[in-house]
C-alpha positions as CSV (number, residue, x, y, z in Angstrom):
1,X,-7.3,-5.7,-4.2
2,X,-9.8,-2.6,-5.5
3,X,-9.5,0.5,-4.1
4,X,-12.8,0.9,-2.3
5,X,-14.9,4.0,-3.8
6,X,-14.6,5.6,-0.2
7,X,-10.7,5.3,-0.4
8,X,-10.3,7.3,-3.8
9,X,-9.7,10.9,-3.9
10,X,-12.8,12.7,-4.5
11,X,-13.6,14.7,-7.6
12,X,-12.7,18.4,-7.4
13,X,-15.1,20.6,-6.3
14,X,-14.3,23.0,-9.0
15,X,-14.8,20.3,-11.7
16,X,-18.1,19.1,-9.8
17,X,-19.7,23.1,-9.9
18,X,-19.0,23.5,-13.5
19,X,-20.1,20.0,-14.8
20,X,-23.6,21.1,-12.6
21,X,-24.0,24.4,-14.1
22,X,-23.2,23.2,-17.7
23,X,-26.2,20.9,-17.3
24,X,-28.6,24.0,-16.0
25,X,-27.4,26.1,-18.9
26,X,-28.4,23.2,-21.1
27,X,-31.6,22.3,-19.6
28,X,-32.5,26.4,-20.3
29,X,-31.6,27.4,-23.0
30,X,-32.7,25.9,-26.2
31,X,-31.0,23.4,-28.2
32,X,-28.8,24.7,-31.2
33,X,-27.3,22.8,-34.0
34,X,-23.7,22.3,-32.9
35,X,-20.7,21.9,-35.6
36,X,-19.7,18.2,-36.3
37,X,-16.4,17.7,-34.9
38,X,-13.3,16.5,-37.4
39,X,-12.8,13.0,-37.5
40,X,-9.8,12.6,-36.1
41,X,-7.0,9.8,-35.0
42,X,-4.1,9.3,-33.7
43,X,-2.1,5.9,-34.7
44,X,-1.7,2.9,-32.4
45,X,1.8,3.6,-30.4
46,X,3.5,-0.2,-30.1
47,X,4.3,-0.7,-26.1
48,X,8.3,0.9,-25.8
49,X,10.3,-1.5,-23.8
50,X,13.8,-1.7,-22.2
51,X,14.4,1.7,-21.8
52,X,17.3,2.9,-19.6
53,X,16.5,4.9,-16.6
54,X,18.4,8.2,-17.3
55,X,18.3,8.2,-20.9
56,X,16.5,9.5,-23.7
57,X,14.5,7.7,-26.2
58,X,12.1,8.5,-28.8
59,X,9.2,7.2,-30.7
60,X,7.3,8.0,-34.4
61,X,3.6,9.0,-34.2
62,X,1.2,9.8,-37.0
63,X,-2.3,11.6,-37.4
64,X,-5.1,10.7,-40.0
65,X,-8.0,13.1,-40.9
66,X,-10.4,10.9,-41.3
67,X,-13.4,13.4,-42.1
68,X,-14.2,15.2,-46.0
69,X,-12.8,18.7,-44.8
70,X,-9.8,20.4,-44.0
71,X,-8.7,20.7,-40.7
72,X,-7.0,24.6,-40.8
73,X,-5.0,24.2,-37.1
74,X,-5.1,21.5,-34.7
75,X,-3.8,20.7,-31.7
76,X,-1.3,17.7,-31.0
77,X,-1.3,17.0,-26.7
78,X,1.3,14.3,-25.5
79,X,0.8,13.8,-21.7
80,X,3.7,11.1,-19.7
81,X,3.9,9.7,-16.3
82,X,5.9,11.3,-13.5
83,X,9.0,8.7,-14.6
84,X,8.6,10.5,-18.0
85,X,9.5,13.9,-19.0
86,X,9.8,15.5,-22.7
87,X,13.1,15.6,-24.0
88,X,13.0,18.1,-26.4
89,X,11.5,21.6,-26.1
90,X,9.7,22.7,-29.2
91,X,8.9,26.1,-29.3
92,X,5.3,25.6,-30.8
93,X,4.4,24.0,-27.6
94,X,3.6,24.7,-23.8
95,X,4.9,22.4,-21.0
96,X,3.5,22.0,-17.5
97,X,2.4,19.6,-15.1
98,X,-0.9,18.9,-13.6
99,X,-1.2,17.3,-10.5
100,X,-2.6,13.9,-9.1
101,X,-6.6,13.7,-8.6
102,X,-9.2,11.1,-8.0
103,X,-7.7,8.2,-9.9
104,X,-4.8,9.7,-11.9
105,X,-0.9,10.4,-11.0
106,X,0.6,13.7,-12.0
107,X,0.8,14.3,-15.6
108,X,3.4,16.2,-17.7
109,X,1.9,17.7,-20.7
110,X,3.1,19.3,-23.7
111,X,0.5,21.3,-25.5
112,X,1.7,21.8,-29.7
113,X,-0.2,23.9,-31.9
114,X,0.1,22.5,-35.3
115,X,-0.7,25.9,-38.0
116,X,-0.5,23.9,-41.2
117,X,-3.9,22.6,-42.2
118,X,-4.7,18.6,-42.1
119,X,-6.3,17.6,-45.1
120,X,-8.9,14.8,-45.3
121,X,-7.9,11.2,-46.3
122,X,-3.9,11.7,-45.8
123,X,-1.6,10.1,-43.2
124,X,0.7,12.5,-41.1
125,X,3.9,11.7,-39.3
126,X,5.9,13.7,-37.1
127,X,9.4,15.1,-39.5
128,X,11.3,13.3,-36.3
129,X,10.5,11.1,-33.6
130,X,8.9,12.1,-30.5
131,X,11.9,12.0,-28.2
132,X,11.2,11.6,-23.7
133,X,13.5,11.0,-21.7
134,X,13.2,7.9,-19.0
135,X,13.4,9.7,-15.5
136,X,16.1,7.9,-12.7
137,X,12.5,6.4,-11.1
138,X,10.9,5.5,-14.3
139,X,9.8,1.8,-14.7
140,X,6.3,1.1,-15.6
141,X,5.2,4.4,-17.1
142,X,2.8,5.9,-19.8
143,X,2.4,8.2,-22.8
144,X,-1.2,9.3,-24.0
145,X,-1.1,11.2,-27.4
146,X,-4.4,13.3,-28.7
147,X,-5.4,14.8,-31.6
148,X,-7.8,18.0,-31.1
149,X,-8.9,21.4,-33.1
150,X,-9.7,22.9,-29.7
151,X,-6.9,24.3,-27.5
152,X,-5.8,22.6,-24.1
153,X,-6.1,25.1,-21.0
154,X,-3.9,23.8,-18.3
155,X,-6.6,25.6,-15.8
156,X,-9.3,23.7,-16.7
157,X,-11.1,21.8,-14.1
158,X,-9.7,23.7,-11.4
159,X,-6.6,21.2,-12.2
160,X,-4.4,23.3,-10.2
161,X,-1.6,23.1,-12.9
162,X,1.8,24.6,-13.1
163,X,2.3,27.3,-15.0
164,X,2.8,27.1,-19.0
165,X,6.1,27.1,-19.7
166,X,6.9,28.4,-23.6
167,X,9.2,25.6,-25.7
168,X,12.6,27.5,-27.5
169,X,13.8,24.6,-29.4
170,X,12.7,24.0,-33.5
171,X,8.9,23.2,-33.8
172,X,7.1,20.4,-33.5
173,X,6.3,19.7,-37.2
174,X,4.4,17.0,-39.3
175,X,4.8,15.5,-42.9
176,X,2.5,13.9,-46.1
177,X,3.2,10.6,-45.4
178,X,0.4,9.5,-48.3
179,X,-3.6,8.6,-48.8
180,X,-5.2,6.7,-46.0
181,X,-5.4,3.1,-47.1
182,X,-8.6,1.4,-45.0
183,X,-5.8,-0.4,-43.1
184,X,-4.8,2.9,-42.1
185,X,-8.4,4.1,-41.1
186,X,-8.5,1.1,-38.8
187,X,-5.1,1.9,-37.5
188,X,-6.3,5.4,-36.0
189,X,-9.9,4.6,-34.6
190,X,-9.6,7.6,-32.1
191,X,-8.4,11.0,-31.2
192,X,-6.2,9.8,-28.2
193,X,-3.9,6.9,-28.2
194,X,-2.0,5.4,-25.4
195,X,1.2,3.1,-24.2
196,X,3.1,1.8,-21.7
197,X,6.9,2.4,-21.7
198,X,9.0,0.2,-19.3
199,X,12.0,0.9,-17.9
200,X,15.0,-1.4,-17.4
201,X,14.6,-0.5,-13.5
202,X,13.9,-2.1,-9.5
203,X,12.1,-0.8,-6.5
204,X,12.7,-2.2,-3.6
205,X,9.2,-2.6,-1.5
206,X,9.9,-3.0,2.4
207,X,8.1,-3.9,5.6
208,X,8.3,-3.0,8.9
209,X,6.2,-5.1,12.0
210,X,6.0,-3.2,15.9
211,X,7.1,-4.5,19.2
212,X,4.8,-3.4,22.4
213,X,4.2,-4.2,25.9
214,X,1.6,-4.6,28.3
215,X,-0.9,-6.4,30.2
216,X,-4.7,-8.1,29.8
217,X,-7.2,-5.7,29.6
218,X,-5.0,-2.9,27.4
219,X,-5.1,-1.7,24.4
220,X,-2.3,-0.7,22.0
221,X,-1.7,0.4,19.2
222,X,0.7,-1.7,16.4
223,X,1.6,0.2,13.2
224,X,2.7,-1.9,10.5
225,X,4.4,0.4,7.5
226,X,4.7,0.0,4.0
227,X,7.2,1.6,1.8
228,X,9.1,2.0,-1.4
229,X,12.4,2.5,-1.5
230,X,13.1,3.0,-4.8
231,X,14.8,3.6,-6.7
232,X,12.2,3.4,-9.0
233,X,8.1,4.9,-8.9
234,X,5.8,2.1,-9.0
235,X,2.9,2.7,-11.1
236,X,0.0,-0.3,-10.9
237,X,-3.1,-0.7,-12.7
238,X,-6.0,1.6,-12.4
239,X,-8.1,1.5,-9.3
240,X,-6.0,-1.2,-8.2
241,X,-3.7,-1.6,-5.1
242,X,-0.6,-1.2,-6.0
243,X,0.1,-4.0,-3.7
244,X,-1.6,-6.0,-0.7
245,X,-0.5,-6.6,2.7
246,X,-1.3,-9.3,4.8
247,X,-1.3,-9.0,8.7
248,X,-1.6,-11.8,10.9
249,X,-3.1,-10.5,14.7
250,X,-0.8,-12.1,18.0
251,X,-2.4,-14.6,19.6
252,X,-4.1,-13.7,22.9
253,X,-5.2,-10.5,21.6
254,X,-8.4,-8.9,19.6
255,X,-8.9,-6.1,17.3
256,X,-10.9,-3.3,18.6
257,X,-10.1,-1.2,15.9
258,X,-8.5,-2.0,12.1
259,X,-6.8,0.1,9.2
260,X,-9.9,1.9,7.2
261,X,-8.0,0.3,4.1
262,X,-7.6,-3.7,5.6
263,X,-10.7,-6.4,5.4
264,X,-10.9,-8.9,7.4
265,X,-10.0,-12.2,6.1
266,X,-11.0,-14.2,9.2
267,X,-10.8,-12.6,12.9
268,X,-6.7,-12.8,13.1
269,X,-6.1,-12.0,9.3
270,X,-6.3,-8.4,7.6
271,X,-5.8,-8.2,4.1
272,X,-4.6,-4.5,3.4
273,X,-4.7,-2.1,0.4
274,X,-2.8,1.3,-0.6
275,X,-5.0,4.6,-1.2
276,X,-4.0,4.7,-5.3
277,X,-2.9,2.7,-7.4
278,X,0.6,3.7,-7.6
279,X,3.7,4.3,-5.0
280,X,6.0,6.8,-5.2
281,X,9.7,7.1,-4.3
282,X,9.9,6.9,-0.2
283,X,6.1,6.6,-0.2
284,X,4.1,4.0,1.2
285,X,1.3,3.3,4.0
286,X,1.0,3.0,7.7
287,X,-1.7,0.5,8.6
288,X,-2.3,1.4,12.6
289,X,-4.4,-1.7,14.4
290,X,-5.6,-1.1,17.6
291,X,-5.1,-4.6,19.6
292,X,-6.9,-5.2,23.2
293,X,-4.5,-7.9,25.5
294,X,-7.2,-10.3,25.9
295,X,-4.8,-13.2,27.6
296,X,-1.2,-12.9,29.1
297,X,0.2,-15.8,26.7
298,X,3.7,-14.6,27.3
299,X,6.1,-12.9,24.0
300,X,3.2,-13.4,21.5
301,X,3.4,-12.6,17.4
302,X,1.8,-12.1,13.9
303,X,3.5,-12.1,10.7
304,X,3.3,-9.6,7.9
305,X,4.1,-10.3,4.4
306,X,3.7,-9.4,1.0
307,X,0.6,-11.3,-1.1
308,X,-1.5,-10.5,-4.4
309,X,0.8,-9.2,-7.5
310,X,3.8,-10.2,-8.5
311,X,7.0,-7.8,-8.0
312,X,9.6,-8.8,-10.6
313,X,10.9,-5.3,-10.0
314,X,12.0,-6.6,-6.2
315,X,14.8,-8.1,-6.2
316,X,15.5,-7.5,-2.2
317,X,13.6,-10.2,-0.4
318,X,14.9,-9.4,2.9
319,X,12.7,-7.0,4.2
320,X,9.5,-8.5,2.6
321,X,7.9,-10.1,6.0
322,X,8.3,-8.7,9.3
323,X,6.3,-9.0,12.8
324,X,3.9,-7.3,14.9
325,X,5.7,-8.2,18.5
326,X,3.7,-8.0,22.2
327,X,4.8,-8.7,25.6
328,X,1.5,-10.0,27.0
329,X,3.2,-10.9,30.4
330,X,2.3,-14.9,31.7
331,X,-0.4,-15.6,34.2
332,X,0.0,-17.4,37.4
333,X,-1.2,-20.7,38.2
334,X,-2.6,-21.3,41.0
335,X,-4.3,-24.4,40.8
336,X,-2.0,-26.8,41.5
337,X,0.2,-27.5,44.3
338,X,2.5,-24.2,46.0
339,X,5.2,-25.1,48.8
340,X,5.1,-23.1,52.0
341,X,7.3,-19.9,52.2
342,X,7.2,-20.5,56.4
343,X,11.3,-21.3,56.6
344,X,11.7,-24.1,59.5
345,X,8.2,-24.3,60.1
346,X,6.7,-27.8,60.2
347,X,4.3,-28.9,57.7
348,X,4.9,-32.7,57.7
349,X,1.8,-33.7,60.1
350,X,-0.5,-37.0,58.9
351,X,-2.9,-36.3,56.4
352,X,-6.1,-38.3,56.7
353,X,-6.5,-39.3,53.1
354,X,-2.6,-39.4,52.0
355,X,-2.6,-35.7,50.7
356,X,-0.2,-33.9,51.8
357,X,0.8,-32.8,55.2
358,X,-1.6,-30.8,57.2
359,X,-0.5,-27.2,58.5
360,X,-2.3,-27.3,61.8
361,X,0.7,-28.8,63.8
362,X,3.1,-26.0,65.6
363,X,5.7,-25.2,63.7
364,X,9.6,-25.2,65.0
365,X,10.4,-21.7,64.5
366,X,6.9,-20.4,62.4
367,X,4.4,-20.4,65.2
368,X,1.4,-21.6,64.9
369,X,0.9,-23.0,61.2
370,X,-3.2,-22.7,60.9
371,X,-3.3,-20.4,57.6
372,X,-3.6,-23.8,55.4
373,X,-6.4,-25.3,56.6
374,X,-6.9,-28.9,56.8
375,X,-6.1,-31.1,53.6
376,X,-8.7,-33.6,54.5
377,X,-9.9,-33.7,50.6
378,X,-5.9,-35.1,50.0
379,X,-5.2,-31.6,47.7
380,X,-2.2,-29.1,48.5
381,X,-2.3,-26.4,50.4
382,X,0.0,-22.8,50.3
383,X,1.4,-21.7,53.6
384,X,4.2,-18.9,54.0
385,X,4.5,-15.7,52.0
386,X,1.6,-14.6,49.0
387,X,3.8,-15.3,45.3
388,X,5.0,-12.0,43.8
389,X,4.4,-10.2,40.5
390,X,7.9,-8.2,38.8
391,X,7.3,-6.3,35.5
392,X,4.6,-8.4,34.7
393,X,5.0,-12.0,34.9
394,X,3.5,-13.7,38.1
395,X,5.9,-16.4,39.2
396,X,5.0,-19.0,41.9
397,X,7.3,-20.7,43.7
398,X,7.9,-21.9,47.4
399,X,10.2,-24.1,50.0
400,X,9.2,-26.1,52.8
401,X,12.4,-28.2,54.9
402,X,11.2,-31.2,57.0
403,X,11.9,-31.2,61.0
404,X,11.3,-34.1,63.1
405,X,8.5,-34.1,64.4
406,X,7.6,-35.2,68.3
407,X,6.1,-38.9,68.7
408,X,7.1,-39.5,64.9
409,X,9.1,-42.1,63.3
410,X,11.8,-41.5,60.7
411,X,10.2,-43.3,58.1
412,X,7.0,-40.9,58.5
413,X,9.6,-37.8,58.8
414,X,11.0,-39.0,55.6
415,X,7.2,-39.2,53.9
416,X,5.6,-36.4,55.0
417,X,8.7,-33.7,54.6
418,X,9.9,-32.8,51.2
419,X,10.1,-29.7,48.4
420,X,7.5,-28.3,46.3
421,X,8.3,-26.2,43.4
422,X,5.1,-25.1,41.1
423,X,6.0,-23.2,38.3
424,X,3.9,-22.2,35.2
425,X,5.2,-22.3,31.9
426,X,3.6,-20.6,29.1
427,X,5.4,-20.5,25.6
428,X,4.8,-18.1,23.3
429,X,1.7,-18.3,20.7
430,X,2.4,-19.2,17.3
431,X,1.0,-16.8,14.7
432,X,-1.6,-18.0,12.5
């Protein structure tokens, strides 16, 4: 699933104002013949695999000038993700860290000022290996590498950086490594290169459902969470979520109001994204559904699981599906047949169509049974006490025992009297 343009972060303001007055500064003033910049590049970095989460490892880079002039100083910027940090601290370079905006994670960057001139058509190398060091949540992380002749300001952008912090270690050096051959030149296209480096590393993503109660007509509110819990950071691809949620809505109930980052699939299924493409340690997403009772159907669920991309990286399944839970209550039913509640009283008269017994005979020790009405139409009718709601559920139920009545025989006692028992039964709706 994309992140939707009005779930990303928005581009800083400060950023924003100067791009704007950049543009009225050139519109004004008039156009002046700018330098050409070096033509520089930075060699392809092969993908680092494997490494252990803890330890430090360490990779070669190289630099081609691939211009007709000397480059006097340059600039040599390596930038990792937050499972990444620099290993080693070399005293020609600055170290800080900006953080996340719009589409991008927070960054550590190291800032090296290279004071020995690059000259045109030779290949540099670094005298040692770059060496980083895999964080404990390091598992799918990334190292960008430039190649500049202007220096970095951590402030620019209104990035909100940390402060520079000054390397003490030996300098970040580089070495002749001999004339560009033209598989060389093709080797270092541009001035920034880039990587992944995998850890050998799990996460353990984990969902969590709600249980609520109430009644037709109310609304509630079920949160289902998200979360990562670790140990590792999960970084996804750009612009992507970094996974997808499905969530399933009880039956007997409607949505009212969904999760700004969940689409509809159909009516009673919500397919929900994260707000950047990565997750980190302890972080997640709460995906709040407000749900309207539209039908007491009893103890009533939905099931939430895990869909989209793959997670070889989890290796817990059981906390991968969970339920949202609601107590809808269970409705009475009142259209069929409801003994009396009247004790002793007698109910067993002659029905003139083989229904059952009238009401309108007196009753032994209920007085005057008239509240049923005549069953002419040969349907039941309720005498006795009104059925009584607890907590919810609206139960039914009633007892009516025979007496003999006067100018009767026994076989028409034995007809007429008997025991009624309606009871509703509603199970409990299956999730789509």
């Amino acid at each position: 699933m994309r992140i939707p343009p009005s779930r990303s972060r928005t581009l800083r303001g400060g950023t924003a104002a100067v791009a704007a007055t950049a543009l009225v500064a050139l519109g004004a003033a008039p156009a002046l013949a700018a330098e050409p910049e070096p033509d520089l590049g930075v060699g392809t970095i092969a993908p680092i695999k494997g490494v252990q989460a803890g330890s430090a490892f360490s990779t070669p880079l190289t630099f081609l000038n691939k211009g007709t002039e000397e480059v006097p100083v340059s600039y040599v910027t390596y930038a990792v993700s937050p499972g990444l940090q620099a290993d080693e601290m070399y005293k020609n370079c600055s170290y800080y860290t900006i953080p996340s905006y719009d589409e991008m994670p927070d960054s550590h960057v190291a800032a090296c000022k290279i004071d020995q001139p690059l000259k045109p058509g030779v290949v540099y190398g670094t005298e040692k290996p770059l060496s980083l060091k895999a964080l404990g949540s390091a598992l799918n992380d990334d190292l960008r590498v430039t190649l500049g002749v202007t220096e970095p300001d951590p402030d620019a952008g209104d990035s909100g950086s940390t402060d520079p912090v000054q390397g003490t270690g030996d300098p970040l050096t580089l070495v002749e490594k001999g004339p560009a051959t033209d598989a060389d030149r093709k080797n270092h296209p541009e001035p920034v290169a880039s990587t992944d480096v995998t850890a050998a590393n799990t996460a353990d993503f984990g969902l969590t459902g709600a249980e609520l109660k109430g009644k037709v007509g109310d609304k509630v509110t079920a949160t289902v969470k998200f979360a990562n819990k670790g140990p590792a950071r999960v970084q996804g691809k750009p612009g992507q979520s970094v996974t997808t949620v499905d969530i399933r809505i009880p039956k007997g109930t409607s949505v009212v109001k969904a999760h700004g980052y969940c689409d509809a699939v159909t009516k009673t299924h919500y397919s929900c994204g994260t707000s950047q493409s990565w997750v980190d340690v302890d972080g997640g997403e709460g995906y709040p559904f407000v749900l309207r009772i539209d039908k007491a159907v009893g103890r009533t669920t939905g099931d939430v699981t895990f869909s989209g991309q793959e997670r070889p990286f989890d290796r817990n399944a059981a906390n991968d599906t969970a339920q949202v839970v609601i107590d809808t209550g269970k409705e009475s039913d009142t259209s069929g047949s409801t003994g009396s509640t009247g004790g002793t009283g007698g109910t067993g008269g002659s029905s003139s169509t083989g229904g059952s017994g009238s009401t309108g005979s007196t009753g032994t020790t209920g007085g005057t049974g008239t509240t049923g009405g005549s069953a002419d139409t040969g349907g039941s009718t309720a005498g006795g006490a009104t059925p009584q709601t607890t907590g919810g559920n609206l139960a039914a139920t009633g007892s009516d025992s025979t007496a003999p009545l006067v100018g009767m025989a026994a076989a028409a006692v034995a007809a007429g009297g008997g025991i009624v028992w309606a009871v509703r039964r509603r199970s409990a709706a299956r999730a789509h």
